[in-house]
Short mmCIF file of C-alpha atoms in Angstrom, two decimals:
data_model
loop_
_atom_site.label_atom_id
_atom_site.label_comp_id
_atom_site.label_asym_id
_atom_site.label_seq_id
_atom_site.Cartn_x
_atom_site.Cartn_y
_atom_site.Cartn_z
CA UNK A 119 209.79 119.81 -41.91
CA UNK A 120 207.68 118.39 -44.72
CA UNK A 121 207.00 115.20 -42.76
CA UNK A 122 206.08 117.26 -39.70
CA UNK A 123 203.66 119.35 -41.76
CA UNK A 124 202.07 116.19 -43.18
CA UNK A 125 201.75 114.75 -39.69
CA UNK A 126 200.14 117.92 -38.38
CA UNK A 127 197.78 117.99 -41.34
CA UNK A 128 196.81 114.36 -40.78
CA UNK A 129 196.19 114.99 -37.07
CA UNK A 130 194.09 118.06 -37.90
CA UNK A 131 191.95 116.12 -40.40
CA UNK A 132 191.53 113.23 -37.97
CA UNK A 133 190.56 115.58 -35.13
CA UNK A 134 188.04 117.34 -37.37
CA UNK A 135 186.60 114.00 -38.39
CA UNK A 136 186.24 112.89 -34.76
CA UNK A 137 184.66 116.22 -33.82
CA UNK A 138 182.23 116.02 -36.74
CA UNK A 139 181.26 112.50 -35.71
CA UNK A 140 180.76 113.62 -32.13
CA UNK A 141 178.53 116.47 -33.31
CA UNK A 142 176.24 114.08 -35.18
CA UNK A 143 175.92 111.60 -32.31
CA UNK A 144 173.60 112.39 -29.40
CA UNK A 145 172.79 110.57 -26.21
CA UNK A 146 169.11 110.33 -25.40
CA UNK A 147 166.75 109.16 -22.67
CA UNK A 148 163.06 108.50 -23.06
CA UNK A 149 159.80 107.45 -21.47
CA UNK A 150 157.28 105.22 -23.20
CA UNK A 151 153.65 104.29 -22.72
CA UNK A 152 151.81 101.64 -24.67
CA UNK A 153 149.68 98.52 -24.71
CA UNK A 154 150.90 94.92 -24.74
CA UNK A 155 149.15 91.69 -25.67
CA UNK A 156 150.67 88.26 -24.92
CA UNK A 157 150.29 84.79 -26.36
CA UNK A 158 150.36 82.22 -23.55
CA UNK A 159 150.60 78.46 -24.10
CA UNK A 160 149.07 76.33 -21.32
CA UNK A 161 150.13 72.83 -20.39
CA UNK A 162 147.64 69.97 -20.76
CA UNK A 163 147.72 69.49 -16.98
CA UNK A 164 146.75 73.11 -16.37
CA UNK A 165 143.83 72.87 -18.78
CA UNK A 166 142.64 69.65 -17.14
CA UNK A 167 143.07 70.85 -13.55
CA UNK A 168 141.78 74.42 -13.94
CA UNK A 169 139.21 73.88 -16.71
CA UNK A 170 140.99 75.68 -19.56
CA UNK A 171 141.72 79.10 -17.95
CA UNK A 172 142.09 82.06 -20.32
CA UNK A 173 145.72 82.87 -19.47
CA UNK A 174 146.22 84.90 -22.66
CA UNK A 175 143.55 87.31 -21.40
CA UNK A 176 145.66 88.23 -18.37
CA UNK A 177 147.83 90.56 -20.48
CA UNK A 178 145.66 91.56 -23.41
CA UNK A 179 145.93 95.22 -24.33
CA UNK A 180 147.20 96.15 -20.87
CA UNK A 181 149.02 99.43 -20.18
CA UNK A 182 152.81 99.21 -20.45
CA UNK A 183 155.33 101.67 -19.02
CA UNK A 184 159.00 101.88 -20.00
CA UNK A 185 162.25 103.82 -19.86
CA UNK A 186 165.10 103.87 -22.39
CA UNK A 187 168.65 105.16 -22.78
CA UNK A 188 170.78 105.21 -25.92
CA UNK A 189 172.69 107.01 -28.67
CA UNK A 190 171.46 108.32 -32.01
CA UNK A 191 172.99 109.73 -35.19
CA UNK A 192 171.59 110.59 -38.61
CA UNK A 193 171.70 106.96 -39.81
CA UNK A 194 170.21 105.16 -36.82
CA UNK A 195 170.33 104.52 -33.10
CA UNK A 196 170.96 101.89 -30.46
CA UNK A 197 169.36 101.85 -27.02
CA UNK A 198 168.46 99.82 -23.95
CA UNK A 199 164.85 99.57 -22.77
CA UNK A 200 163.14 98.39 -19.60
CA UNK A 201 159.36 98.04 -19.60
CA UNK A 202 156.74 96.55 -17.31
CA UNK A 203 153.18 95.31 -17.82
CA UNK A 204 150.81 93.32 -15.62
CA UNK A 205 147.20 92.17 -15.63
CA UNK A 206 144.72 89.54 -14.49
CA UNK A 207 141.80 87.65 -15.96
CA UNK A 208 139.59 84.90 -14.49
CA UNK A 209 141.89 84.28 -11.54
CA UNK A 210 145.18 84.31 -13.51
CA UNK A 211 147.47 87.25 -12.68
CA UNK A 212 150.70 87.75 -14.64
CA UNK A 213 153.49 90.32 -14.80
CA UNK A 214 155.94 90.71 -17.69
CA UNK A 215 159.20 92.66 -17.49
CA UNK A 216 161.50 93.20 -20.48
CA UNK A 217 165.15 94.26 -20.49
CA UNK A 218 166.07 94.77 -24.15
CA UNK A 219 168.79 96.05 -26.45
CA UNK A 220 167.69 97.44 -29.82
CA UNK A 221 169.16 98.89 -33.01
CA UNK A 222 167.15 100.91 -35.55
CA UNK A 223 167.96 102.23 -39.00
CA UNK A 224 166.36 105.50 -40.17
CA UNK A 225 164.68 106.32 -43.45
CA UNK A 226 164.05 110.09 -43.74
CA UNK A 227 160.69 111.08 -45.23
CA UNK A 228 160.83 114.79 -44.43
CA UNK A 229 162.94 117.45 -42.80
CA UNK A 230 162.09 116.36 -39.27
CA UNK A 231 160.35 113.00 -39.81
CA UNK A 232 161.98 109.58 -40.06
CA UNK A 233 160.68 106.08 -40.46
CA UNK A 234 162.60 103.50 -38.43
CA UNK A 235 162.93 99.74 -38.29
CA UNK A 236 165.26 97.43 -36.46
CA UNK A 237 165.98 94.37 -34.36
CA UNK A 238 165.74 93.69 -30.62
CA UNK A 239 167.15 91.04 -28.29
CA UNK A 240 167.21 90.67 -24.53
CA UNK A 241 165.52 89.06 -21.55
CA UNK A 242 161.90 88.67 -20.47
CA UNK A 243 160.81 87.88 -16.92
CA UNK A 244 157.36 86.31 -16.52
CA UNK A 245 155.88 86.24 -13.01
CA UNK A 246 152.72 84.41 -11.95
CA UNK A 247 150.99 86.14 -9.00
CA UNK A 248 147.53 84.57 -9.08
CA UNK A 249 145.40 84.62 -5.89
CA UNK A 250 145.47 81.25 -4.11
CA UNK A 251 148.63 80.12 -5.92
CA UNK A 252 152.29 80.28 -4.96
CA UNK A 253 154.20 83.09 -6.65
CA UNK A 254 156.54 81.84 -9.38
CA UNK A 255 158.75 83.53 -11.99
CA UNK A 256 161.14 82.66 -14.81
CA UNK A 257 163.55 84.58 -17.05
CA UNK A 258 163.75 83.66 -20.73
CA UNK A 259 165.15 85.15 -23.91
CA UNK A 260 163.33 87.72 -26.04
CA UNK A 261 164.08 88.37 -29.71
CA UNK A 262 162.16 90.33 -32.33
CA UNK A 263 161.88 93.64 -34.10
CA UNK A 264 160.15 96.99 -34.25
CA UNK A 265 159.17 99.71 -36.70
CA UNK A 266 157.51 103.10 -36.54
CA UNK A 267 157.79 106.82 -37.17
CA UNK A 268 160.01 109.34 -35.32
CA UNK A 269 159.14 113.04 -35.30
CA UNK A 270 161.74 115.60 -34.22
CA UNK A 271 159.88 118.27 -32.23
CA UNK A 272 162.87 120.46 -31.35
CA UNK A 273 166.65 120.18 -31.25
CA UNK A 274 166.44 118.34 -27.92
CA UNK A 275 163.15 116.45 -28.10
CA UNK A 276 161.35 113.95 -30.31
CA UNK A 277 158.27 111.77 -30.14
CA UNK A 278 157.67 108.42 -31.81
CA UNK A 279 154.93 105.93 -32.47
CA UNK A 280 156.08 102.33 -32.79
CA UNK A 281 155.16 98.67 -32.85
CA UNK A 282 157.33 95.89 -31.39
CA UNK A 283 156.96 92.11 -31.69
CA UNK A 284 158.93 89.67 -29.52
CA UNK A 285 159.28 85.90 -29.34
CA UNK A 286 160.09 84.45 -25.92
CA UNK A 287 160.50 81.20 -23.99
CA UNK A 288 159.78 82.40 -20.43
CA UNK A 289 157.72 79.85 -18.46
CA UNK A 290 156.07 79.82 -15.05
CA UNK A 291 154.20 77.26 -12.92
CA UNK A 292 150.89 77.40 -11.08
CA UNK A 293 150.90 75.52 -7.78
CA UNK A 294 148.23 75.83 -5.11
CA UNK A 295 149.52 77.32 -1.88
CA UNK A 296 150.41 74.34 0.29
CA UNK A 297 149.22 72.05 -2.49
CA UNK A 298 150.29 70.39 -5.69
CA UNK A 299 151.39 71.77 -9.05
CA UNK A 300 148.45 72.41 -11.36
CA UNK A 301 150.37 73.05 -14.55
CA UNK A 302 152.55 75.57 -16.39
CA UNK A 303 152.25 78.70 -18.54
CA UNK A 304 154.64 79.48 -21.42
CA UNK A 305 154.99 82.97 -22.87
CA UNK A 306 155.49 82.41 -26.60
CA UNK A 307 155.17 85.96 -27.97
CA UNK A 308 154.15 89.51 -27.16
CA UNK A 309 153.16 92.52 -29.24
CA UNK A 310 153.34 96.14 -28.12
CA UNK A 311 152.13 99.39 -29.61
CA UNK A 312 153.75 102.36 -27.89
CA UNK A 313 154.25 106.11 -27.83
CA UNK A 314 157.60 107.46 -26.62
CA UNK A 315 159.01 110.89 -25.79
CA UNK A 316 162.80 111.28 -26.09
CA UNK A 317 165.19 113.92 -24.77
CA UNK A 318 168.66 114.43 -26.29
CA UNK A 319 171.67 115.57 -24.29
#
């Protein structure tokens, strides 16, 4: 009987522990809006053939839209994000899509306010859609980090302001339609400032 009581007690404690953990972990989904700026490296051939086009200006402070889904507890959170940004400048039109996994740690600074910082890794797709050129795209890695401030608005909602920096190796070519290759564009890094609204369920 004593062993049975100990077993029951152990099961009760374990169940309470699991329940307490479940209570402190919440799923969440969110929408984000921000601005992204890219650093684009051009090949020597592209500079020679197209007279040094400003490819970096194609995505320079352009509007970025994203969605996210993840889990959060009192110590931190992990989540997946998809975001999309596009733009054009001086005949160069580019689109960047990110599919990322992130983990943040929290540092409370008030009852409902937390600072956060963490790491991100995933994939970046760079697509060249310039007028007069054949469409081309490439998928490369993305790795970096983010930090910001998270404000709990209610039990089920929060808003955050953040900054994310990513390094990437996505590359795309510029070839005239029906003509020869003019050169290549390499996405080396991107920076994004964003505002996100999150809902917990």
